[in-house]
Amino acid sequence: VTEALRALEAEAARALAYEGNAPANWVMPRNGVDHDILIVGGGQSGLALSFALRRSGIARLSSIEAQPAGQAGIWDTPARMRTLRTQKTLVGPDMGFVPLSFPRWYEAQHGIGSFDAVTRADRTDWADYLRWFEAQSGAAIRHDTRLVRLEPDGEHFRVHIERDGVASVEVSRKVVLATGLLGMGTPSVPPILTEGLPSSRYRHTSQQIDFIALADKDVGVIGTGASAFDAAAVALEAGAASVHMLCRKPAIPTLQVNQPRGYPGAADNYPELPDAVRWTLFNRVSRGGTPPPTDSVLRVIEAPNFHIYLATEISTVRVENGRIVAATNREPMTLDFIVAATGYLQDPRLRPELADVAAHIALWQDRFEAPVTEANPALATYPYLGPGLQFVERVPGAAPYLKNLHCYTAAAALSFGRLIGDLPSMAWGISRLTSALTKDLFYQDFDRHRERITSQSTSVEFNDDLYRSRVWAAT
Ligand SMILES: Cc1cc2nc3c(=O)[nH]c(=O)nc-3n(C[C@H](O)[C@H](O)[C@H](O)COP(=O)(O)OP(=O)(O)OC[C@H]3O[C@@H](n4cnc5c(N)ncnc54)[C@H](O)[C@@H]3O)c2cc1C
């Protein structure tokens, strides 16, 4: 196994060399700037972007990641599914560079043809693959390093970071936030839980949950999305006495609402659609809900101690005689612990590291007034992004540096019509962001580039002597 993997690594290195590896840096230096681009987040998006940018000739590039080496992203925690929810054949962070792709990595360990038998990638395999990709792609991510404050400095940023409790400041010309589902907001936890229960009695799915401690306990799960089913499954597998899933709607969503617009013409040109169309389409998904994957449902559906309550909503909760008593629109429930599978709020104003800039960021509510029938406060606070995934000023001229701050997170979904960060969006999203970044870095310094591109070439194909012997000379 190791031998085949080492052979693949050698092949990848050779293939990169044949392809010219990374072109020489072409970005014009600026005084006092440490990085032309700083990528915040070393999950699969940060990895993919770093690989793509270096192959576009951007060398003064740096990546930071809050988690220790090997622990970036969601795949070890909090993801709880057995396999990825997405197709096995989607382009990953290799962006089509086959020797560093998941299928090649998988077959190097399990034999040629073994990938045919995979239905969806195993979650732990995917986490292992990303660790391998990080090492092989030369991402040089600085781990244990957290962005704590982004301070505008002219059109650049003073980036305040913390590593092992030590604070420092670096200056970056552009910053990309590839900080995941929580990067532009917070978990959305129903206030009835925060107000009615001690924090030891509930968790959001994005948090660590001690499922072993839930053995023999009665567990409530609010929500019916993928994470709700995964949490229910892990609780049951850990020996929970019972799991009670609460669904506010009269039925669990089964419709893939986005399916009619999944073809490339519509999906790729989505950002140019009028705001009203983008709002309507996204609001339909937001209201209709996303179906949980069939595999996640199958994982729990046979358990006799698993129950689904349709059209059921908790109105109050309190602890009584050591147990949670939940009043609902039906009979009350007695539980020991509640898992909130209730999604995320997207709003840059909720992020402490963005405190200096958030008030200047245009949100959808600043740019678009939804018709009353389509009002949705949860969507109104999504950032209204420009075509290169850059933030836009709320008041034009008030914060010109925002054109150099890019948002490659789930909060881009309303502007782009996709869950930016996941695998289905990767090839398109990373290509789009890479070309936006290279375009900005080129045109922001166009005067210097014009000088360079119109200068006299120094590249000589061959010396005149090569053909001198054949030059006709009149006798
Ligand atoms: C339970 C679950 C299951 C999912 N399953 C799938 C699936 O099967 N297929 C799929 O394509 N997508 C899936 N997704 C969507 C998933 O979130 C993304 O595909 C993937 O995690 C996106 O990668 P990312 O790099 O954008 O974000 P993340 O993986 O979240 O990585 C972001 C990184 O940024 C770091 N970070 C955040 N803030 C800072 C800071 N201030 N300073 C430094 N570093 C910071 C974090 O530590 C983290 O490592 C799933 C999501 C969840 C929650």
Short mmCIF file of C-alpha atoms and ligand atoms in Angstrom, two decimals:
data_model
loop_
_atom_site.label_atom_id
_atom_site.label_comp_id
_atom_site.label_asym_id
_atom_site.label_seq_id
_atom_site.Cartn_x
_atom_site.Cartn_y
_atom_site.Cartn_z
CA VAL A 1 0.00 0.00 0.00
CA THR A 2 2.66 2.47 1.05
CA GLU A 3 4.73 1.64 -2.02
CA ALA A 4 1.83 2.38 -4.38
CA LEU A 5 1.11 5.63 -2.60
CA ARG A 6 4.76 6.69 -2.76
CA ALA A 7 4.74 5.85 -6.48
CA LEU A 8 1.67 8.04 -6.94
CA GLU A 9 3.37 10.87 -5.05
CA ALA A 10 6.39 10.59 -7.36
CA GLU A 11 4.09 10.54 -10.39
CA ALA A 12 2.27 13.64 -9.12
CA ALA A 13 5.55 15.49 -8.62
CA ARG A 14 6.68 14.54 -12.15
CA ALA A 15 3.34 15.52 -13.67
CA LEU A 16 3.47 18.88 -11.91
CA ALA A 17 6.98 19.43 -13.24
CA TYR A 18 5.87 18.55 -16.81
CA GLU A 19 3.03 21.03 -16.52
CA GLY A 20 5.47 23.76 -15.61
CA ASN A 21 4.55 23.49 -11.93
CA ALA A 22 3.95 27.03 -10.69
CA PRO A 23 4.86 29.92 -13.04
CA ALA A 24 7.16 32.56 -11.58
CA ASN A 25 5.42 35.16 -9.46
CA TRP A 26 4.11 38.01 -11.63
CA VAL A 27 2.32 40.15 -9.06
CA MET A 28 3.98 43.56 -8.66
CA PRO A 29 5.43 44.03 -5.19
CA ARG A 30 4.06 46.79 -2.99
CA ASN A 31 5.87 48.42 -0.13
CA GLY A 32 4.98 47.20 3.33
CA VAL A 33 2.92 44.26 2.10
CA ASP A 34 3.68 40.78 3.47
CA HIS A 35 1.22 38.84 1.33
CA ASP A 36 -0.55 39.55 -1.94
CA ILE A 37 -3.28 37.16 -0.82
CA LEU A 38 -3.93 35.70 2.61
CA ILE A 39 -6.31 32.74 2.69
CA VAL A 40 -8.06 32.26 6.02
CA GLY A 41 -9.14 28.62 6.45
CA GLY A 42 -7.32 25.41 5.55
CA GLY A 43 -10.35 23.24 4.83
CA GLN A 44 -10.96 21.83 1.36
CA SER A 45 -11.76 25.28 -0.06
CA GLY A 46 -8.59 26.90 1.29
CA LEU A 47 -6.54 23.97 -0.01
CA ALA A 48 -8.10 24.09 -3.46
CA LEU A 49 -7.64 27.84 -3.75
CA SER A 50 -4.04 27.79 -2.59
CA PHE A 51 -3.20 25.11 -5.20
CA ALA A 52 -5.02 26.99 -7.98
CA LEU A 53 -3.45 30.36 -7.16
CA ARG A 54 0.10 29.07 -7.01
CA ARG A 55 -0.46 27.46 -10.40
CA SER A 56 -1.55 30.87 -11.63
CA GLY A 57 1.77 32.47 -10.66
CA ILE A 58 0.79 34.04 -7.35
CA ALA A 59 3.63 33.23 -5.00
CA ARG A 60 3.32 35.79 -2.21
CA LEU A 61 0.44 33.78 -0.87
CA SER A 62 -0.11 32.53 2.63
CA SER A 63 -2.74 30.38 4.35
CA ILE A 64 -3.68 30.26 8.01
CA GLU A 65 -5.84 27.72 9.81
CA ALA A 66 -7.08 27.85 13.39
CA GLN A 67 -7.00 24.09 13.89
CA PRO A 68 -3.87 22.00 14.46
CA ALA A 69 -2.35 20.12 11.49
CA GLY A 70 -4.61 17.31 10.34
CA GLN A 71 -7.73 18.73 11.95
CA ALA A 72 -8.91 21.41 9.54
CA GLY A 73 -12.43 21.33 8.16
CA ILE A 74 -15.49 19.53 9.37
CA TRP A 75 -14.75 15.94 8.46
CA ASP A 76 -13.54 14.48 11.76
CA THR A 77 -15.89 16.67 13.81
CA PRO A 78 -18.69 17.64 13.62
CA ALA A 79 -19.59 15.55 10.52
CA ARG A 80 -21.23 12.31 11.65
CA MET A 81 -22.33 10.64 8.43
CA ARG A 82 -20.66 7.43 7.26
CA THR A 83 -20.17 8.58 3.70
CA LEU A 84 -20.07 11.94 1.97
CA ARG A 85 -23.44 13.25 0.90
CA THR A 86 -22.14 14.22 -2.51
CA GLN A 87 -21.32 12.21 -5.63
CA LYS A 88 -17.97 10.39 -5.68
CA THR A 89 -17.01 11.73 -9.10
CA LEU A 90 -17.09 15.47 -8.41
CA VAL A 91 -13.88 17.42 -8.96
CA GLY A 92 -12.12 18.02 -5.64
CA PRO A 93 -9.33 20.34 -4.51
CA ASP A 94 -7.04 18.91 -7.23
CA MET A 95 -9.19 20.95 -9.67
CA GLY A 96 -8.75 18.28 -12.32
CA PHE A 97 -5.04 17.57 -11.77
CA VAL A 98 -5.62 13.82 -11.85
CA PRO A 99 -2.52 12.50 -9.99
CA LEU A 100 -3.66 14.38 -6.88
CA SER A 101 -7.32 13.37 -7.19
CA PHE A 102 -9.34 11.32 -4.73
CA PRO A 103 -9.88 8.33 -7.09
CA ARG A 104 -6.13 8.04 -7.75
CA TRP A 105 -5.34 8.30 -4.01
CA TYR A 106 -7.98 5.68 -3.26
CA GLU A 107 -6.81 3.22 -5.91
CA ALA A 108 -3.16 3.63 -4.86
CA GLN A 109 -4.20 2.04 -1.60
CA HIS A 110 -6.93 -0.37 -2.62
CA GLY A 111 -5.90 -1.44 -6.11
CA ILE A 112 -6.69 -0.42 -9.67
CA GLY A 113 -10.44 -0.61 -10.26
CA SER A 114 -11.32 -0.51 -6.56
CA PHE A 115 -12.91 2.93 -6.92
CA ASP A 116 -15.63 1.38 -9.13
CA ALA A 117 -17.04 -0.35 -6.07
CA VAL A 118 -17.27 2.87 -4.05
CA THR A 119 -20.79 4.33 -4.04
CA ARG A 120 -19.94 7.47 -2.06
CA ALA A 121 -16.60 8.34 -0.50
CA ASP A 122 -16.24 7.21 3.09
CA ARG A 123 -16.12 10.29 5.32
CA THR A 124 -12.95 9.22 7.11
CA ASP A 125 -11.29 8.38 3.78
CA TRP A 126 -12.13 11.87 2.57
CA ALA A 127 -10.55 13.39 5.70
CA ASP A 128 -7.41 11.25 5.17
CA TYR A 129 -7.28 12.22 1.52
CA LEU A 130 -7.43 15.94 2.35
CA ARG A 131 -4.50 15.53 4.77
CA TRP A 132 -2.54 13.78 2.00
CA PHE A 133 -3.53 16.44 -0.53
CA GLU A 134 -2.35 19.19 1.82
CA ALA A 135 1.07 17.59 2.05
CA GLN A 136 1.40 16.75 -1.65
CA SER A 137 0.10 20.01 -3.04
CA GLY A 138 2.65 22.02 -1.05
CA ALA A 139 -0.02 24.16 0.56
CA ALA A 140 2.27 25.20 3.48
CA ILE A 141 -0.66 26.10 5.68
CA ARG A 142 0.20 27.73 8.99
CA HIS A 143 -1.85 25.73 11.49
CA ASP A 144 -2.89 26.71 15.02
CA THR A 145 -3.09 30.24 13.62
CA ARG A 146 -6.33 32.17 13.95
CA LEU A 147 -7.50 35.40 12.38
CA VAL A 148 -8.72 37.53 15.29
CA ARG A 149 -9.10 40.95 13.70
CA LEU A 150 -9.17 42.37 10.22
CA GLU A 151 -8.18 46.00 10.29
CA PRO A 152 -8.45 48.05 7.09
CA ASP A 153 -5.24 49.86 6.16
CA GLY A 154 -5.89 52.01 3.09
CA GLU A 155 -6.94 49.45 0.50
CA HIS A 156 -4.98 46.70 2.27
CA PHE A 157 -5.54 44.88 5.56
CA ARG A 158 -3.62 44.68 8.80
CA VAL A 159 -4.36 41.09 9.69
CA HIS A 160 -4.22 40.40 13.41
CA ILE A 161 -3.45 36.75 14.06
CA GLU A 162 -2.90 34.62 17.11
CA ARG A 163 -0.68 31.59 17.30
CA ASP A 164 -0.24 29.70 20.58
CA GLY A 165 -1.50 32.75 22.42
CA VAL A 166 1.04 35.01 20.70
CA ALA A 167 -0.42 37.92 18.76
CA SER A 168 1.11 39.39 15.61
CA VAL A 169 0.10 41.57 12.68
CA GLU A 170 0.75 40.98 8.98
CA VAL A 171 -0.25 43.15 6.05
CA SER A 172 -2.09 41.59 3.15
CA ARG A 173 -3.23 43.15 -0.06
CA LYS A 174 -6.18 40.80 -0.43
CA VAL A 175 -7.86 38.45 2.05
CA VAL A 176 -10.03 35.46 1.20
CA LEU A 177 -12.25 34.11 3.95
CA ALA A 178 -12.60 30.37 3.31
CA THR A 179 -13.90 29.84 6.79
CA GLY A 180 -16.80 27.43 6.23
CA LEU A 181 -20.37 27.31 7.43
CA LEU A 182 -19.57 29.17 10.63
CA GLY A 183 -17.17 31.63 9.04
CA MET A 184 -19.78 34.26 8.30
CA GLY A 185 -22.22 33.70 11.15
CA THR A 186 -23.19 31.46 14.02
CA PRO A 187 -25.17 28.31 14.70
CA SER A 188 -28.88 29.11 14.75
CA VAL A 189 -30.10 27.83 18.12
CA PRO A 190 -33.79 28.32 18.98
CA PRO A 191 -34.14 30.85 21.84
CA ILE A 192 -36.55 28.49 23.64
CA LEU A 193 -33.52 26.25 24.29
CA THR A 194 -31.07 28.97 25.33
CA GLU A 195 -33.69 30.63 27.54
CA GLY A 196 -35.25 27.50 29.02
CA LEU A 197 -32.35 25.09 29.58
CA PRO A 198 -28.89 25.02 31.11
CA SER A 199 -26.30 24.75 28.33
CA SER A 200 -25.40 21.20 29.44
CA ARG A 201 -28.83 20.01 28.25
CA TYR A 202 -28.60 20.85 24.56
CA ARG A 203 -26.13 21.17 21.72
CA HIS A 204 -26.22 22.44 18.17
CA THR A 205 -25.11 19.87 15.57
CA SER A 206 -22.02 21.98 14.77
CA GLN A 207 -20.72 21.40 18.31
CA GLN A 208 -19.02 18.40 19.88
CA ILE A 209 -21.64 16.12 21.43
CA ASP A 210 -20.77 13.46 24.00
CA PHE A 211 -22.98 10.72 22.54
CA ILE A 212 -21.59 8.09 24.92
CA ALA A 213 -23.12 10.06 27.78
CA LEU A 214 -26.48 9.74 26.01
CA ALA A 215 -26.62 5.94 26.46
CA ASP A 216 -29.96 4.98 28.07
CA LYS A 217 -31.19 8.56 27.71
CA ASP A 218 -34.19 9.97 25.86
CA VAL A 219 -32.96 12.35 23.22
CA GLY A 220 -34.89 14.98 21.27
CA VAL A 221 -33.68 16.15 17.86
CA ILE A 222 -35.12 19.38 16.45
CA GLY A 223 -35.00 19.42 12.65
CA THR A 224 -35.07 16.87 9.85
CA GLY A 225 -32.12 17.76 7.65
CA ALA A 226 -29.06 15.63 7.00
CA SER A 227 -27.36 16.62 10.25
CA ALA A 228 -30.53 15.83 12.24
CA PHE A 229 -30.63 12.28 10.91
CA ASP A 230 -26.88 11.82 11.40
CA ALA A 231 -27.10 12.97 15.03
CA ALA A 232 -30.10 10.68 15.61
CA ALA A 233 -28.14 7.76 14.15
CA VAL A 234 -25.06 8.32 16.29
CA ALA A 235 -27.22 8.69 19.42
CA LEU A 236 -29.03 5.42 18.67
CA GLU A 237 -25.76 3.64 17.88
CA ALA A 238 -24.37 4.91 21.21
CA GLY A 239 -27.28 3.22 23.01
CA ALA A 240 -29.79 6.03 23.53
CA ALA A 241 -33.02 4.70 25.05
CA SER A 242 -35.02 6.60 22.45
CA VAL A 243 -34.66 9.38 19.90
CA HIS A 244 -37.55 11.72 19.12
CA MET A 245 -37.24 13.80 15.96
CA LEU A 246 -39.40 16.91 15.72
CA CYS A 247 -40.48 18.17 12.31
CA ARG A 248 -42.30 21.51 12.16
CA LYS A 249 -43.68 20.80 8.69
CA PRO A 250 -46.46 18.28 8.01
CA ALA A 251 -43.92 16.10 6.14
CA ILE A 252 -40.16 15.75 5.85
CA PRO A 253 -38.97 17.54 2.69
CA THR A 254 -38.34 15.08 -0.12
CA LEU A 255 -38.23 17.44 -3.09
CA GLN A 256 -34.85 18.52 -4.54
CA VAL A 257 -36.15 22.05 -5.07
CA ASN A 258 -33.08 23.19 -7.03
CA GLN A 259 -33.20 20.36 -9.56
CA PRO A 260 -34.78 22.35 -12.44
CA ARG A 261 -31.92 24.88 -12.41
CA GLY A 262 -29.08 22.38 -12.04
CA TYR A 263 -27.97 22.44 -15.69
CA PRO A 264 -24.74 24.31 -16.50
CA GLY A 265 -26.35 27.16 -18.47
CA ALA A 266 -28.50 28.18 -15.51
CA ALA A 267 -26.10 27.22 -12.73
CA ASP A 268 -23.02 28.91 -14.21
CA ASN A 269 -24.79 32.14 -15.15
CA TYR A 270 -26.78 32.37 -11.93
CA PRO A 271 -24.86 35.33 -10.41
CA GLU A 272 -25.94 37.55 -13.31
CA LEU A 273 -29.65 36.82 -12.74
CA PRO A 274 -31.72 39.76 -11.46
CA ASP A 275 -31.81 40.07 -7.65
CA ALA A 276 -35.54 39.32 -7.54
CA VAL A 277 -35.04 36.00 -9.36
CA ARG A 278 -32.11 34.99 -7.14
CA TRP A 279 -34.12 35.84 -4.03
CA THR A 280 -37.19 33.88 -5.18
CA LEU A 281 -35.14 30.81 -6.06
CA PHE A 282 -33.17 30.79 -2.82
CA ASN A 283 -36.21 31.57 -0.71
CA ARG A 284 -37.98 28.53 -2.19
CA VAL A 285 -35.20 26.27 -0.90
CA SER A 286 -35.00 28.09 2.40
CA ARG A 287 -38.72 27.67 2.99
CA GLY A 288 -39.15 24.25 1.41
CA GLY A 289 -36.15 22.68 3.11
CA THR A 290 -33.52 20.30 1.75
CA PRO A 291 -34.24 16.57 1.90
CA PRO A 292 -31.92 14.46 4.05
CA PRO A 293 -29.92 11.93 1.99
CA THR A 294 -31.67 8.55 1.70
CA ASP A 295 -28.64 6.84 3.31
CA SER A 296 -29.00 8.96 6.44
CA VAL A 297 -32.69 8.04 6.72
CA LEU A 298 -31.98 4.33 6.14
CA ARG A 299 -29.39 4.39 8.92
CA VAL A 300 -32.07 5.01 11.58
CA ILE A 301 -35.36 3.99 10.09
CA GLU A 302 -35.34 0.39 11.36
CA ALA A 303 -34.67 1.37 14.97
CA PRO A 304 -37.87 0.73 17.00
CA ASN A 305 -36.85 3.41 19.50
CA PHE A 306 -36.66 6.13 16.82
CA HIS A 307 -39.79 8.28 16.39
CA ILE A 308 -40.66 11.12 14.03
CA TYR A 309 -43.24 13.73 15.10
CA LEU A 310 -44.69 15.61 12.14
CA ALA A 311 -46.24 19.08 12.40
CA THR A 312 -44.80 19.30 15.89
CA GLU A 313 -43.16 22.28 17.50
CA ILE A 314 -41.77 22.80 20.98
CA SER A 315 -43.24 25.86 22.67
CA THR A 316 -41.39 25.81 26.01
CA VAL A 317 -38.80 23.69 27.79
CA ARG A 318 -37.82 23.45 31.43
CA VAL A 319 -35.96 21.07 33.68
CA GLU A 320 -38.17 19.32 36.20
CA ASN A 321 -36.97 16.60 38.58
CA GLY A 322 -33.74 16.27 36.61
CA ARG A 323 -35.46 15.81 33.22
CA ILE A 324 -36.43 18.12 30.37
CA VAL A 325 -40.14 18.70 30.04
CA ALA A 326 -40.96 20.02 26.58
CA ALA A 327 -44.40 21.46 25.91
CA THR A 328 -45.42 21.05 22.28
CA ASN A 329 -48.51 21.72 20.19
CA ARG A 330 -49.23 18.03 20.87
CA GLU A 331 -48.66 16.01 24.04
CA PRO A 332 -45.71 17.12 26.22
CA MET A 333 -42.42 15.21 25.98
CA THR A 334 -40.01 14.15 28.68
CA LEU A 335 -36.41 14.08 27.47
CA ASP A 336 -32.87 14.14 28.85
CA PHE A 337 -31.05 15.99 26.10
CA ILE A 338 -31.90 17.98 22.96
CA VAL A 339 -29.90 18.24 19.74
CA ALA A 340 -30.65 21.36 17.70
CA ALA A 341 -30.22 20.51 14.01
CA THR A 342 -31.45 23.96 13.18
CA GLY A 343 -28.91 25.30 10.72
CA TYR A 344 -26.87 28.48 10.67
CA LEU A 345 -27.33 32.23 10.67
CA GLN A 346 -25.32 34.07 8.02
CA ASP A 347 -24.48 37.64 8.96
CA PRO A 348 -20.97 39.18 8.91
CA ARG A 349 -21.94 41.42 11.84
CA LEU A 350 -21.95 38.34 14.07
CA ARG A 351 -18.23 37.64 13.51
CA PRO A 352 -15.92 39.27 16.07
CA GLU A 353 -12.91 39.15 13.72
CA LEU A 354 -14.88 41.29 11.22
CA ALA A 355 -15.92 43.95 13.75
CA ASP A 356 -13.90 46.71 12.01
CA VAL A 357 -15.44 46.10 8.61
CA ALA A 358 -18.86 44.45 9.03
CA ALA A 359 -20.92 47.64 9.33
CA HIS A 360 -19.69 48.68 5.87
CA ILE A 361 -20.59 45.42 4.15
CA ALA A 362 -23.70 45.50 1.95
CA LEU A 363 -26.19 42.83 2.97
CA TRP A 364 -29.05 41.64 0.83
CA GLN A 365 -31.41 43.76 2.94
CA ASP A 366 -29.45 46.86 1.87
CA ARG A 367 -29.81 46.05 -1.81
CA PHE A 368 -33.13 44.30 -2.24
CA GLU A 369 -36.56 44.68 -0.74
CA ALA A 370 -38.37 41.37 -0.86
CA PRO A 371 -42.09 41.37 -1.63
CA VAL A 372 -44.14 40.76 1.54
CA THR A 373 -45.06 37.26 0.39
CA GLU A 374 -41.38 36.41 0.06
CA ALA A 375 -40.06 38.10 3.20
CA ASN A 376 -37.39 36.00 4.92
CA PRO A 377 -35.34 37.68 7.67
CA ALA A 378 -32.84 34.81 7.68
CA LEU A 379 -31.86 35.60 4.07
CA ALA A 380 -31.86 39.38 4.47
CA THR A 381 -28.57 39.33 6.42
CA TYR A 382 -26.59 37.35 3.83
CA PRO A 383 -23.81 39.49 2.33
CA TYR A 384 -24.59 40.87 -1.11
CA LEU A 385 -21.47 39.82 -3.01
CA GLY A 386 -19.90 41.05 -6.21
CA PRO A 387 -19.13 38.75 -9.18
CA GLY A 388 -15.65 37.88 -7.85
CA LEU A 389 -17.10 36.85 -4.46
CA GLN A 390 -15.88 40.15 -3.06
CA PHE A 391 -17.84 42.11 -0.48
CA VAL A 392 -19.56 45.26 -1.69
CA GLU A 393 -19.79 48.59 0.16
CA ARG A 394 -23.10 49.41 1.85
CA VAL A 395 -22.44 53.09 1.15
CA PRO A 396 -20.43 53.53 -2.06
CA GLY A 397 -17.06 55.10 -1.35
CA ALA A 398 -17.14 54.46 2.40
CA ALA A 399 -15.02 51.31 2.46
CA PRO A 400 -13.15 50.84 -0.85
CA TYR A 401 -10.97 48.11 0.72
CA LEU A 402 -13.95 45.73 0.58
CA LYS A 403 -13.15 44.97 -3.06
CA ASN A 404 -10.07 43.20 -1.66
CA LEU A 405 -11.99 41.06 0.83
CA HIS A 406 -13.50 37.92 -0.65
CA CYS A 407 -16.04 35.57 0.87
CA TYR A 408 -15.69 31.93 -0.13
CA THR A 409 -18.14 30.61 2.45
CA ALA A 410 -21.70 29.32 2.66
CA ALA A 411 -22.83 32.94 3.04
CA ALA A 412 -22.15 33.34 -0.68
CA ALA A 413 -25.04 30.98 -1.41
CA LEU A 414 -27.72 33.62 -1.93
CA SER A 415 -25.60 35.61 -4.39
CA PHE A 416 -24.30 32.56 -6.24
CA GLY A 417 -27.12 30.03 -5.92
CA ARG A 418 -24.83 27.30 -4.63
CA LEU A 419 -23.49 26.16 -1.29
CA ILE A 420 -20.08 27.70 -1.90
CA GLY A 421 -17.47 25.43 -0.29
CA ASP A 422 -19.02 22.05 -1.02
CA LEU A 423 -17.81 19.69 -3.73
CA PRO A 424 -20.58 20.35 -6.25
CA SER A 425 -19.52 24.02 -6.30
CA MET A 426 -15.76 23.50 -6.16
CA ALA A 427 -14.63 23.41 -9.80
CA TRP A 428 -16.81 26.37 -10.74
CA GLY A 429 -16.32 28.42 -7.58
CA ILE A 430 -12.55 28.05 -7.24
CA SER A 431 -12.08 28.82 -10.96
CA ARG A 432 -14.26 31.89 -10.68
CA LEU A 433 -12.50 33.15 -7.56
CA THR A 434 -9.05 32.45 -8.98
CA SER A 435 -9.77 34.41 -12.14
CA ALA A 436 -11.30 37.28 -10.14
CA LEU A 437 -8.22 37.47 -7.90
CA THR A 438 -5.72 37.33 -10.74
CA LYS A 439 -7.71 39.92 -12.70
CA ASP A 440 -7.73 42.33 -9.74
CA LEU A 441 -4.03 41.85 -9.02
CA PHE A 442 -3.24 42.53 -12.66
CA TYR A 443 -5.52 45.52 -13.31
CA GLN A 444 -4.95 47.18 -9.93
CA ASP A 445 -1.33 47.58 -11.05
CA PHE A 446 -2.06 48.06 -14.71
CA ASP A 447 0.30 51.00 -15.21
CA ARG A 448 3.23 48.85 -14.12
CA HIS A 449 1.98 45.88 -16.11
CA ARG A 450 1.53 48.03 -19.22
CA GLU A 451 5.16 49.03 -18.89
CA ARG A 452 6.11 45.38 -18.55
CA ILE A 453 4.00 44.00 -21.38
CA THR A 454 4.99 46.75 -23.83
CA SER A 455 8.70 46.56 -22.99
CA GLN A 456 11.23 45.12 -25.44
CA SER A 457 11.34 41.33 -25.27
CA THR A 458 14.60 39.79 -24.03
CA SER A 459 13.62 36.28 -25.03
CA VAL A 460 15.70 35.19 -28.04
CA GLU A 461 14.52 32.08 -29.91
CA PHE A 462 17.86 31.56 -31.65
CA ASN A 463 20.95 33.46 -32.72
CA ASP A 464 21.16 34.92 -36.28
CA ASP A 465 24.21 32.70 -36.90
CA LEU A 466 21.85 29.71 -37.06
CA TYR A 467 20.71 30.60 -40.61
CA ARG A 468 23.60 32.84 -41.76
CA SER A 469 25.20 30.12 -43.88
CA ARG A 470 22.08 29.90 -46.06
CA VAL A 471 21.57 33.62 -46.62
CA TRP A 472 21.80 34.44 -50.35
CA ALA A 473 24.58 36.75 -51.03
CA ALA A 474 24.73 38.44 -54.40
CA THR A 475 28.02 37.60 -56.16
C1 LIG B 1 -22.32 17.74 8.71
C2 LIG B 1 -21.93 18.25 7.37
C3 LIG B 1 -21.78 17.37 6.32
C4 LIG B 1 -21.41 17.83 5.06
N1 LIG B 1 -21.26 16.94 4.05
C5 LIG B 1 -20.82 17.37 2.84
C6 LIG B 1 -20.57 16.43 1.79
O1 LIG B 1 -20.77 15.25 1.92
N2 LIG B 1 -20.08 16.91 0.62
C7 LIG B 1 -19.81 18.23 0.44
O2 LIG B 1 -19.36 18.60 -0.63
N3 LIG B 1 -20.07 19.13 1.42
C8 LIG B 1 -20.56 18.74 2.60
N4 LIG B 1 -20.81 19.65 3.60
C9 LIG B 1 -20.61 21.05 3.35
C10 LIG B 1 -19.23 21.32 3.92
O3 LIG B 1 -19.29 22.28 4.92
C11 LIG B 1 -18.24 21.67 2.91
O4 LIG B 1 -18.22 20.89 1.77
C12 LIG B 1 -16.80 21.75 3.40
O5 LIG B 1 -16.61 21.60 4.76
C13 LIG B 1 -16.42 23.10 2.96
O6 LIG B 1 -15.08 23.25 3.12
P1 LIG B 1 -14.50 24.66 3.52
O7 LIG B 1 -13.04 24.54 3.42
O8 LIG B 1 -15.19 25.70 2.71
O9 LIG B 1 -15.00 24.90 5.02
P2 LIG B 1 -14.61 24.09 6.33
O10 LIG B 1 -14.42 22.66 6.03
O11 LIG B 1 -15.62 24.43 7.36
O12 LIG B 1 -13.20 24.72 6.73
C14 LIG B 1 -13.10 26.05 7.19
C15 LIG B 1 -11.82 26.15 7.98
O13 LIG B 1 -11.64 27.51 8.36
C16 LIG B 1 -11.05 27.53 9.64
N5 LIG B 1 -11.31 28.84 10.25
C17 LIG B 1 -12.51 29.38 10.56
N6 LIG B 1 -12.37 30.59 11.13
C18 LIG B 1 -11.03 30.82 11.18
C19 LIG B 1 -10.25 31.90 11.67
N7 LIG B 1 -10.80 33.01 12.22
N8 LIG B 1 -8.89 31.83 11.57
C20 LIG B 1 -8.31 30.74 11.00
N9 LIG B 1 -9.01 29.68 10.54
C21 LIG B 1 -10.36 29.72 10.63
C22 LIG B 1 -11.72 26.41 10.37
O14 LIG B 1 -10.95 25.97 11.47
C23 LIG B 1 -11.87 25.37 9.28
O15 LIG B 1 -10.83 24.41 9.29
C24 LIG B 1 -21.19 19.20 4.86
C25 LIG B 1 -21.34 20.09 5.94
C26 LIG B 1 -21.71 19.61 7.17
C27 LIG B 1 -21.85 20.58 8.31
#
